[in-house]
Short mmCIF file of C-alpha atoms and ligand atoms in Angstrom, two decimals:
data_model
loop_
_atom_site.label_atom_id
_atom_site.label_comp_id
_atom_site.label_asym_id
_atom_site.label_seq_id
_atom_site.Cartn_x
_atom_site.Cartn_y
_atom_site.Cartn_z
CA MET A 1 0.00 0.00 0.00
CA ASN A 2 1.31 3.36 -0.98
CA GLU A 3 1.55 5.54 2.07
CA ASN A 4 1.55 8.77 0.06
CA LYS A 5 -1.64 7.69 -1.60
CA ASN A 6 -3.19 7.06 1.79
CA ARG A 7 -2.09 10.43 3.00
CA HIS A 8 -3.64 12.02 -0.07
CA GLU A 9 -6.89 10.13 0.44
CA PHE A 10 -6.91 11.18 4.01
CA LEU A 11 -6.44 14.84 3.20
CA SER A 12 -9.17 14.69 0.60
CA GLN A 13 -11.55 13.48 3.27
CA SER A 14 -10.92 16.71 5.15
CA GLY A 15 -9.88 15.21 8.40
CA LYS A 16 -11.91 12.04 8.65
CA VAL A 17 -10.28 9.31 10.60
CA ILE A 18 -8.21 7.34 8.14
CA THR A 19 -8.92 3.71 7.50
CA ALA A 20 -8.99 2.80 3.85
CA CYS A 21 -6.66 -0.12 3.34
CA ALA A 22 -4.22 1.33 5.82
CA GLN A 23 -1.61 -1.12 6.86
CA LEU A 24 -1.84 -1.08 10.61
CA GLY A 25 1.05 0.81 12.07
CA ALA A 26 2.14 2.17 8.73
CA LEU A 27 -0.31 5.00 9.05
CA SER A 28 -1.49 5.51 12.54
CA PRO A 29 -4.87 7.23 12.86
CA THR A 30 -3.61 9.05 15.90
CA SER A 31 -1.05 10.94 13.90
CA TYR A 32 -4.00 12.97 12.69
CA ALA A 33 -5.62 13.45 16.07
CA ALA A 34 -3.51 16.51 16.70
CA GLN A 35 -5.90 18.50 14.57
CA SER A 36 -8.21 20.90 16.25
CA THR A 37 -10.92 18.26 16.29
CA VAL A 38 -11.29 14.64 15.38
CA LYS A 39 -14.14 14.37 12.93
CA SER A 40 -17.03 12.00 13.35
CA GLY A 41 -16.05 10.10 10.20
CA LYS A 42 -15.33 6.97 12.21
CA VAL A 43 -14.17 3.99 10.29
CA ASN A 44 -14.34 3.19 6.66
CA ASN A 45 -17.23 0.86 5.94
CA ALA A 46 -14.84 -1.78 4.73
CA PHE A 47 -13.38 -2.16 8.19
CA LYS A 48 -16.19 -1.03 10.38
CA ILE A 49 -17.14 -3.87 12.66
CA THR A 50 -20.88 -4.15 12.65
CA ASP A 51 -20.91 -7.82 13.55
CA LYS A 52 -22.08 -8.90 16.97
CA HIS A 53 -20.08 -12.12 16.86
CA TYR A 54 -16.58 -12.08 15.47
CA TYR A 55 -12.94 -12.96 15.95
CA LEU A 56 -10.19 -10.43 16.52
CA ASP A 57 -6.86 -12.03 15.65
CA ASN A 58 -3.35 -11.02 16.67
CA VAL A 59 -4.23 -9.23 19.87
CA LEU A 60 -1.17 -8.70 22.06
CA LEU A 61 -1.90 -9.52 25.72
CA GLU A 62 0.39 -9.16 28.70
CA SER A 63 1.06 -12.57 30.25
CA GLY A 64 3.60 -12.06 33.03
CA PHE A 65 6.67 -10.32 34.39
CA VAL A 66 10.27 -11.40 33.99
CA PHE A 67 12.12 -11.01 37.30
CA GLU A 68 15.84 -10.62 37.85
CA ASP A 69 16.79 -10.73 41.53
CA LYS A 70 13.13 -10.13 42.41
CA VAL A 71 13.08 -7.00 40.25
CA VAL A 72 10.73 -6.81 37.28
CA VAL A 73 12.86 -6.19 34.20
CA HIS A 74 10.50 -7.08 31.38
CA THR A 75 6.85 -7.78 30.57
CA LEU A 76 5.96 -10.97 28.74
CA THR A 77 3.25 -10.93 26.10
CA GLU A 78 1.42 -13.37 23.87
CA LEU A 79 -0.70 -13.13 20.75
CA LYS A 80 -4.27 -14.37 21.08
CA THR A 81 -7.46 -14.45 19.10
CA LEU A 82 -10.39 -12.87 20.91
CA GLU A 83 -13.86 -14.16 20.26
CA ILE A 84 -16.35 -11.38 20.89
CA ASN A 85 -20.08 -11.94 21.03
CA ASN A 86 -22.83 -9.57 22.02
CA GLY A 87 -20.50 -7.10 23.74
CA LYS A 88 -18.54 -9.68 25.73
CA ILE A 89 -15.23 -11.45 25.30
CA VAL A 90 -16.56 -15.01 25.13
CA ALA A 91 -13.27 -16.80 24.48
CA LEU A 92 -9.53 -16.26 24.27
CA HIS A 93 -8.22 -18.64 21.63
CA GLU A 94 -4.78 -19.71 20.73
CA LYS A 95 -4.07 -18.11 17.41
CA GLN A 96 -6.65 -19.17 14.82
CA LEU A 97 -6.97 -22.76 16.02
CA ASN A 98 -10.13 -24.85 15.92
CA GLN A 99 -12.42 -22.00 15.18
CA ASN A 100 -15.66 -21.44 13.42
CA ASN A 101 -14.76 -20.45 9.88
CA ALA A 102 -18.16 -18.92 9.30
CA LEU A 103 -17.50 -16.07 11.73
CA PRO A 104 -16.08 -12.78 10.46
CA ARG A 105 -12.45 -12.32 11.36
CA TYR A 106 -10.56 -9.09 11.95
CA ASP A 107 -6.89 -8.46 12.57
CA ALA A 108 -5.55 -6.35 15.44
CA GLY A 109 -2.12 -6.39 13.80
CA GLY A 110 -0.27 -7.42 16.96
CA LYS A 111 -1.25 -4.26 18.81
CA LEU A 112 -1.39 -4.25 22.61
CA MET A 113 -4.79 -4.52 24.21
CA LEU A 114 -5.34 -2.33 27.26
CA PRO A 115 -8.50 -1.85 29.36
CA ALA A 116 -10.89 0.95 28.39
CA MET A 117 -9.74 4.32 29.66
CA ARG A 118 -11.99 6.17 32.12
CA ASP A 119 -12.30 9.94 32.13
CA MET A 120 -13.92 10.52 35.49
CA HIS A 121 -14.09 14.31 35.47
CA ILE A 122 -14.94 16.17 32.30
CA HIS A 123 -17.39 18.92 31.35
CA LEU A 124 -18.95 17.75 28.09
CA ASP A 125 -21.53 20.55 28.16
CA LYS A 126 -19.19 23.52 28.46
CA THR A 127 -16.26 23.80 26.09
CA PHE A 128 -14.58 25.82 23.38
CA TYR A 129 -13.40 22.55 21.79
CA GLY A 130 -14.66 22.18 18.26
CA GLY A 131 -15.00 25.95 17.89
CA PRO A 132 -12.42 28.64 17.09
CA TRP A 133 -9.32 28.95 19.24
CA ARG A 134 -9.96 31.06 22.24
CA ALA A 135 -7.58 31.56 25.14
CA PRO A 136 -8.91 31.93 28.65
CA ASN A 137 -8.66 35.32 30.29
CA ARG A 138 -8.11 34.93 34.01
CA PRO A 139 -5.82 37.68 35.26
CA GLU A 140 -4.01 37.00 38.51
CA GLY A 141 -6.32 37.47 41.43
CA THR A 142 -9.44 36.35 39.54
CA THR A 143 -11.68 34.69 42.12
CA ILE A 144 -14.14 31.91 41.63
CA ARG A 145 -16.93 34.44 42.14
CA ASP A 146 -15.45 36.52 39.26
CA MET A 147 -15.54 33.38 37.10
CA ILE A 148 -19.15 32.77 38.00
CA LYS A 149 -20.00 36.31 36.82
CA LEU A 150 -18.10 35.66 33.59
CA GLU A 151 -20.01 32.40 33.08
CA GLN A 152 -23.33 34.11 33.53
CA LYS A 153 -22.53 36.05 30.35
CA LEU A 154 -20.65 33.34 28.49
CA LEU A 155 -23.06 30.43 28.87
CA SER A 156 -25.77 31.87 26.62
CA GLU A 157 -23.07 32.35 23.98
CA LEU A 158 -22.03 28.69 24.25
CA GLN A 159 -25.50 27.19 24.50
CA PRO A 160 -26.25 26.90 20.74
CA TYR A 161 -23.07 24.83 20.32
CA ILE A 162 -23.47 22.41 23.23
CA GLN A 163 -24.60 19.46 21.14
CA GLU A 164 -22.06 19.89 18.34
CA ARG A 165 -19.15 20.41 20.70
CA ALA A 166 -20.09 17.59 23.07
CA GLU A 167 -20.14 15.27 20.04
CA LYS A 168 -16.68 16.43 19.01
CA LEU A 169 -15.36 16.07 22.54
CA ILE A 170 -16.70 12.52 22.65
CA ASP A 171 -14.94 11.80 19.35
CA LEU A 172 -11.72 13.16 20.84
CA ILE A 173 -11.78 11.10 24.01
CA GLN A 174 -12.82 7.97 22.13
CA SER A 175 -9.81 8.48 19.87
CA LYS A 176 -7.69 8.27 23.03
CA GLY A 177 -9.29 5.03 24.19
CA THR A 178 -11.87 6.44 26.62
CA THR A 179 -15.39 5.03 26.63
CA ILE A 180 -16.28 5.27 30.31
CA VAL A 181 -16.94 8.79 31.50
CA ARG A 182 -18.28 10.91 34.32
CA SER A 183 -19.33 14.33 33.03
CA HIS A 184 -20.28 17.29 35.11
CA CYS A 185 -23.10 19.35 33.64
CA ASN A 186 -24.07 22.88 34.62
CA VAL A 187 -27.37 23.15 36.47
CA GLU A 188 -27.94 26.72 37.66
CA PRO A 189 -30.41 29.50 36.86
CA THR A 190 -28.47 30.80 33.82
CA SER A 191 -28.47 27.43 32.04
CA GLY A 192 -31.55 26.05 33.76
CA LEU A 193 -31.90 22.43 32.73
CA LYS A 194 -31.02 23.11 29.10
CA ASN A 195 -27.44 21.83 29.30
CA LEU A 196 -28.64 18.65 30.98
CA GLU A 197 -31.37 18.05 28.39
CA THR A 198 -28.94 18.59 25.53
CA LEU A 199 -26.24 16.41 27.06
CA GLN A 200 -28.77 13.64 27.67
CA THR A 201 -29.80 13.83 23.99
CA VAL A 202 -26.18 13.51 22.90
CA LEU A 203 -25.56 10.60 25.25
CA THR A 204 -28.66 8.78 24.05
CA ARG A 205 -27.22 8.92 20.54
CA HIS A 206 -23.98 7.47 21.89
CA GLN A 207 -25.48 4.93 24.24
CA SER A 208 -23.88 1.96 22.52
CA SER A 209 -20.47 3.61 22.21
CA LEU A 210 -20.03 5.42 25.53
CA THR A 211 -21.03 4.85 29.14
CA CYS A 212 -21.43 8.23 30.79
CA GLU A 213 -22.63 9.22 34.24
CA ILE A 214 -23.77 12.80 34.75
CA VAL A 215 -23.10 15.00 37.75
CA ALA A 216 -25.58 17.88 38.06
CA PHE A 217 -23.21 20.74 38.81
CA PRO A 218 -24.42 23.92 40.52
CA GLN A 219 -21.45 25.88 39.18
CA HIS A 220 -22.79 29.21 40.39
CA GLY A 221 -23.16 28.03 43.97
CA LEU A 222 -25.87 25.72 45.28
CA LEU A 223 -27.03 28.34 47.79
CA LEU A 224 -25.54 31.47 46.18
CA SER A 225 -27.47 30.94 42.94
CA LYS A 226 -30.46 29.32 44.66
CA SER A 227 -30.11 26.17 42.56
CA GLU A 228 -31.59 23.63 44.97
CA ASP A 229 -34.93 23.25 43.20
CA LEU A 230 -33.23 22.94 39.82
CA MET A 231 -30.89 20.32 41.26
CA ARG A 232 -33.85 18.31 42.47
CA GLU A 233 -35.40 18.51 39.00
CA ALA A 234 -32.09 17.34 37.55
CA MET A 235 -32.19 14.29 39.82
CA GLN A 236 -35.70 13.52 38.63
CA MET A 237 -34.47 13.82 35.04
CA GLY A 238 -31.91 11.10 35.69
CA ALA A 239 -28.67 12.83 36.67
CA HIS A 240 -26.56 10.29 38.54
CA TYR A 241 -24.75 12.50 41.06
CA VAL A 242 -25.40 15.63 43.06
CA GLY A 243 -22.60 18.11 42.44
CA GLY A 244 -21.39 20.85 44.71
CA LEU A 245 -18.90 23.68 44.84
CA ASP A 246 -16.69 25.41 47.42
CA PRO A 247 -19.21 25.75 50.25
CA THR A 248 -17.33 28.55 52.04
CA ASN A 249 -15.77 30.61 49.24
CA VAL A 250 -18.85 30.48 47.03
CA ASP A 251 -21.86 29.75 49.21
CA GLY A 252 -20.50 31.52 52.29
CA SER A 253 -21.99 28.94 54.63
CA MET A 254 -20.08 25.68 54.71
CA GLU A 255 -22.34 23.50 56.81
CA LYS A 256 -25.58 24.77 55.30
CA SER A 257 -24.28 24.27 51.76
CA LEU A 258 -22.98 20.75 52.38
CA ASP A 259 -26.11 19.75 54.29
CA ALA A 260 -28.26 20.91 51.37
CA MET A 261 -26.10 18.93 48.91
CA PHE A 262 -26.22 15.72 50.96
CA LEU A 263 -29.94 16.09 51.59
CA ILE A 264 -30.67 16.12 47.85
CA ALA A 265 -28.48 13.04 47.42
CA LEU A 266 -30.26 11.19 50.22
CA ASP A 267 -33.72 12.21 49.02
CA TYR A 268 -33.03 10.77 45.57
CA GLY A 269 -30.67 7.93 46.52
CA LYS A 270 -27.79 9.41 44.49
CA GLY A 271 -24.07 9.85 45.01
CA VAL A 272 -22.24 13.13 45.50
CA ASP A 273 -19.32 14.55 43.49
CA ILE A 274 -18.24 17.98 44.73
CA HIS A 275 -15.73 20.43 43.24
CA LEU A 276 -13.63 21.40 46.26
CA HIS A 277 -10.96 23.92 45.22
CA GLU A 278 -10.62 25.55 48.64
CA SER A 279 -7.04 24.98 49.74
CA ASN A 280 -7.11 26.84 53.06
CA SER A 281 -8.56 26.10 56.48
CA ALA A 282 -12.02 26.40 54.94
CA GLY A 283 -11.19 23.53 52.60
CA MET A 284 -9.99 21.41 55.51
CA ALA A 285 -13.12 22.20 57.51
CA ALA A 286 -15.25 21.17 54.52
CA MET A 287 -13.32 17.91 54.12
CA ASN A 288 -13.78 17.10 57.80
CA TYR A 289 -17.44 17.99 57.75
CA MET A 290 -18.10 15.82 54.71
CA LEU A 291 -16.22 12.89 56.24
CA GLU A 292 -18.12 13.26 59.50
CA THR A 293 -21.40 13.34 57.59
CA VAL A 294 -20.54 10.16 55.69
CA GLU A 295 -19.26 8.47 58.86
CA LYS A 296 -22.59 8.95 60.58
CA THR A 297 -24.75 8.30 57.48
CA PRO A 298 -24.25 4.72 56.25
CA GLN A 299 -26.27 5.36 53.07
CA LEU A 300 -23.48 7.70 51.93
CA LYS A 301 -20.67 5.18 52.33
CA GLY A 302 -18.99 4.67 48.95
CA LYS A 303 -21.04 7.48 47.42
CA LEU A 304 -18.85 10.55 47.87
CA THR A 305 -16.26 11.75 45.38
CA ILE A 306 -14.23 14.85 46.08
CA SER A 307 -13.02 16.43 42.86
CA HIS A 308 -9.71 18.33 43.00
CA ALA A 309 -9.49 18.31 46.84
CA PHE A 310 -6.57 20.75 46.61
CA VAL A 311 -6.47 21.17 50.38
CA LEU A 312 -4.84 17.74 50.62
CA ALA A 313 -1.76 19.27 48.98
CA THR A 314 -1.31 21.55 52.00
CA LEU A 315 -1.11 18.75 54.59
CA ASN A 316 1.98 17.07 55.97
CA GLU A 317 2.55 13.35 55.54
CA GLN A 318 1.03 12.37 58.86
CA GLN A 319 -2.06 14.51 58.30
CA VAL A 320 -2.54 12.94 54.86
CA ASP A 321 -2.25 9.47 56.40
CA GLU A 322 -4.88 10.30 59.00
CA ILE A 323 -7.42 11.68 56.59
CA ALA A 324 -6.66 8.99 53.98
CA GLU A 325 -7.50 6.29 56.52
CA ARG A 326 -10.86 7.89 57.19
CA MET A 327 -11.51 8.31 53.46
CA ALA A 328 -10.57 4.71 52.68
CA ALA A 329 -12.80 3.42 55.50
CA GLN A 330 -15.79 5.27 54.01
CA LYS A 331 -14.76 4.54 50.39
CA VAL A 332 -14.55 8.26 49.65
CA ALA A 333 -12.91 8.78 46.25
CA VAL A 334 -10.79 11.62 44.88
CA ALA A 335 -11.01 12.74 41.25
CA SER A 336 -7.89 14.64 40.25
CA THR A 337 -6.53 16.06 37.01
CA VAL A 338 -3.03 15.26 38.33
CA PRO A 339 -2.06 18.93 38.57
CA ILE A 340 1.51 20.04 37.95
CA GLY A 341 3.20 23.13 39.34
CA THR A 342 3.39 24.35 42.90
CA LEU A 343 0.44 22.29 44.07
CA HIS A 344 1.66 18.76 44.69
CA MET A 345 -1.27 16.50 45.45
CA PRO A 346 -0.44 13.45 47.60
CA LEU A 347 -2.05 11.12 45.07
CA LYS A 348 0.35 8.22 45.56
CA GLN A 349 0.10 8.41 49.32
CA LEU A 350 -3.70 8.38 49.05
CA ARG A 351 -3.60 5.35 46.77
CA ASP A 352 -1.14 3.55 49.00
CA LYS A 353 -3.57 4.10 51.89
CA GLY A 354 -6.39 2.55 49.90
CA VAL A 355 -8.21 5.68 48.72
CA VAL A 356 -9.74 5.35 45.25
CA VAL A 357 -8.02 7.99 43.10
CA MET A 358 -9.53 8.61 39.69
CA THR A 359 -8.39 11.00 37.03
CA GLY A 360 -10.09 13.07 34.38
CA THR A 361 -9.68 15.81 31.83
CA ASP A 362 -11.80 18.51 33.50
CA SER A 363 -11.35 21.30 30.94
CA VAL A 364 -10.15 20.36 27.48
CA ILE A 365 -10.27 23.94 26.33
CA ASP A 366 -12.56 26.48 27.92
CA HIS A 367 -12.56 29.68 29.97
CA TRP A 368 -10.87 27.81 32.85
CA SER A 369 -7.97 26.15 31.04
CA PRO A 370 -6.66 25.65 27.47
CA TYR A 371 -4.39 22.65 28.08
CA GLY A 372 -6.56 19.51 28.16
CA LEU A 373 -5.78 16.74 25.72
CA GLY A 374 -8.63 14.46 26.74
CA ASP A 375 -6.10 11.66 27.07
CA MET A 376 -6.09 9.42 30.14
CA LEU A 377 -2.84 7.76 29.06
CA GLU A 378 -1.28 11.22 29.27
CA LYS A 379 -2.64 11.46 32.83
CA ALA A 380 -1.03 8.11 33.70
CA ASN A 381 2.21 9.47 32.23
CA LEU A 382 1.92 12.63 34.32
CA TYR A 383 1.24 10.53 37.40
CA ALA A 384 4.34 8.46 36.64
CA GLN A 385 6.49 11.55 36.14
CA LEU A 386 5.32 13.10 39.41
CA TYR A 387 5.08 10.13 41.75
CA ILE A 388 7.27 7.18 40.80
CA ARG A 389 10.84 6.26 39.99
CA PRO A 390 10.33 4.85 36.51
CA ASN A 391 11.00 1.18 35.94
CA GLU A 392 9.12 -1.61 34.18
CA TYR A 393 7.07 -2.43 37.26
CA THR A 394 6.16 1.06 38.51
CA LEU A 395 5.32 2.29 35.01
CA SER A 396 3.02 -0.67 34.46
CA ARG A 397 1.25 0.07 37.79
CA ALA A 398 0.80 3.74 36.89
CA LEU A 399 -1.67 2.76 34.19
CA ALA A 400 -4.23 2.03 36.93
CA ILE A 401 -5.19 5.68 37.38
CA ALA A 402 -6.38 5.77 33.76
CA THR A 403 -8.37 2.53 33.77
CA GLY A 404 -10.26 2.52 37.05
CA ASP A 405 -7.64 0.17 38.54
CA VAL A 406 -8.21 -2.50 35.91
CA LEU A 407 -4.77 -3.78 34.90
CA PRO A 408 -3.73 -6.68 32.66
CA LEU A 409 -1.36 -8.05 35.33
CA ASN A 410 -1.59 -7.96 39.10
CA ASP A 411 1.36 -6.90 41.26
CA LYS A 412 2.81 -10.42 41.11
CA GLY A 413 2.58 -10.52 37.33
CA GLU A 414 -0.41 -12.85 37.15
CA GLN A 415 -2.79 -12.30 34.26
CA MET A 416 -5.97 -10.62 35.54
CA TRP A 417 -7.45 -9.07 32.45
CA PRO A 418 -9.06 -9.75 30.08
CA LYS A 419 -11.07 -12.68 31.34
CA VAL A 420 -13.79 -14.61 29.57
CA LEU A 421 -17.15 -12.83 29.96
CA ASP A 422 -15.54 -9.44 30.57
CA ASP A 423 -17.08 -6.59 28.60
CA ALA A 424 -15.29 -6.22 25.27
CA SER A 425 -14.28 -2.64 26.18
CA PHE A 426 -10.66 -1.97 25.39
CA VAL A 427 -8.17 0.02 23.37
CA LEU A 428 -5.52 -1.23 20.97
CA VAL A 429 -2.25 0.61 21.46
CA ASP A 430 0.93 0.68 19.40
CA ALA A 431 3.16 -0.41 22.28
CA SER A 432 4.82 -3.59 23.49
CA CYS A 433 3.51 -3.41 27.08
CA SER A 434 1.74 -1.18 29.62
CA ALA A 435 5.01 0.28 30.88
CA GLU A 436 5.95 1.48 27.39
CA ALA A 437 2.43 2.79 26.74
CA VAL A 438 2.56 4.90 29.94
CA ALA A 439 6.10 6.15 29.42
CA ARG A 440 5.69 6.99 25.74
CA ILE A 441 1.96 7.88 25.64
CA SER A 442 1.85 5.47 22.73
CA PRO A 443 -0.52 5.98 19.77
CA ARG A 444 -3.98 4.48 19.98
CA ILE A 445 -5.10 2.34 17.03
CA ALA A 446 -8.70 1.38 17.76
CA THR A 447 -11.19 1.75 20.59
CA PHE A 448 -13.87 -0.81 21.42
CA HIS A 449 -16.86 -0.43 23.71
CA ARG A 450 -18.88 -3.52 24.54
CA GLY A 451 -17.82 -5.19 21.34
CA GLU A 452 -18.44 -2.21 19.11
CA MET A 453 -15.44 -0.58 17.44
CA VAL A 454 -16.18 3.08 18.17
CA TRP A 455 -13.03 4.62 16.78
CA GLY A 456 -10.00 3.71 14.68
CA SER A 457 -9.37 0.79 12.39
CA VAL A 458 -8.36 -2.82 12.30
CA GLY A 459 -7.54 -5.11 9.41
CA LYS A 460 -10.02 -7.53 7.88
CA VAL A 461 -9.02 -11.09 7.30
CA GLY A 462 -10.33 -12.70 4.14
ZN1 LIG B 1 -14.62 20.39 36.90
#
């Protein structure tokens, strides 16, 4: 296959994801993902998998660690044929042996299979992505209340584009291997329930290709903007989590704000996912109050996520240990973008203490930040750069933050994933093992969600 010809065909399709006859690896789809958006072109019909029951040959799976003096020096892999039926991996065959010749057969080209990536904090309803370049404008000293005022003007400007841009954002994250998502969605008097309605419409269209929970987010302050009734309506409309925001700095009444948030969650049997940016004593007081509330309210155990939780970066090691133990006991999770700079979150210490730490994009590009790539493998790489001494073992473990702690190998090197009857939700990566994928942020080749290829391309056999 002539690569120049492919390139020409690609360009003539004005940015559609390339597939036609592309030799896998010779022309990686991801080399085009650096464009301002990834188009919804999806795969060429020739290689689009529409079958429910099929084989995927030449899938590279991790099978163990090689140890030298008890130190992991290498990751072993093996090529397998996956049999996928009705969204599940129903068998892992030795290569092409004793199989049903009537089934369609595709070729993963020896690419590494990794678990589906999970973006657990994104704002699909509020983005500049997919529109013209626009830098944020947050001069030093801009407060969160200033940003709320800015939003009250900006949101009506963005509203006509919510659907189009959410679609493009979904295309972007799928091109990075993400198909499991938790999206915050503005619910406040400026947007009303419009953002939620629109996002739900988009997600309905993507229900076979993306699993997305929604957090109703009172971005302008639950109490400050008098959003409680709207939040209750959002719960009735099917939002999965009650959101919240800086109860002292924004709402001016920490206990009242948090009580109102938890009450909505309890009334509707939902979880809570709060944006807590406060990094001073107010932030600590809010953390303690939330933990106390969960400790005395068994229905909230395992149902609280604290997004950002910047105050944890201000604690010493012993203080982190103490609060981490309480969080782990109540299964309180942290969702972090893995921030870089002066704020060093104790993410590894939290994980080591048993706290669930998830990561997410937050802003891809919007009035808060222009830097998001929508790539959870990049977040695993950031985590590795900030928290570990890189070697084969630690790099392979760092992948966990991107995949909801699903890893191909356990700490001893035993194969844990995929197993027969697991969801066929995974990403094919141009890497030899997890450690390389994390260190090099390796190109993604194809993304599958419950058996459906939702992005990229594979070869067809026969
Ligand atoms: Zn956020």
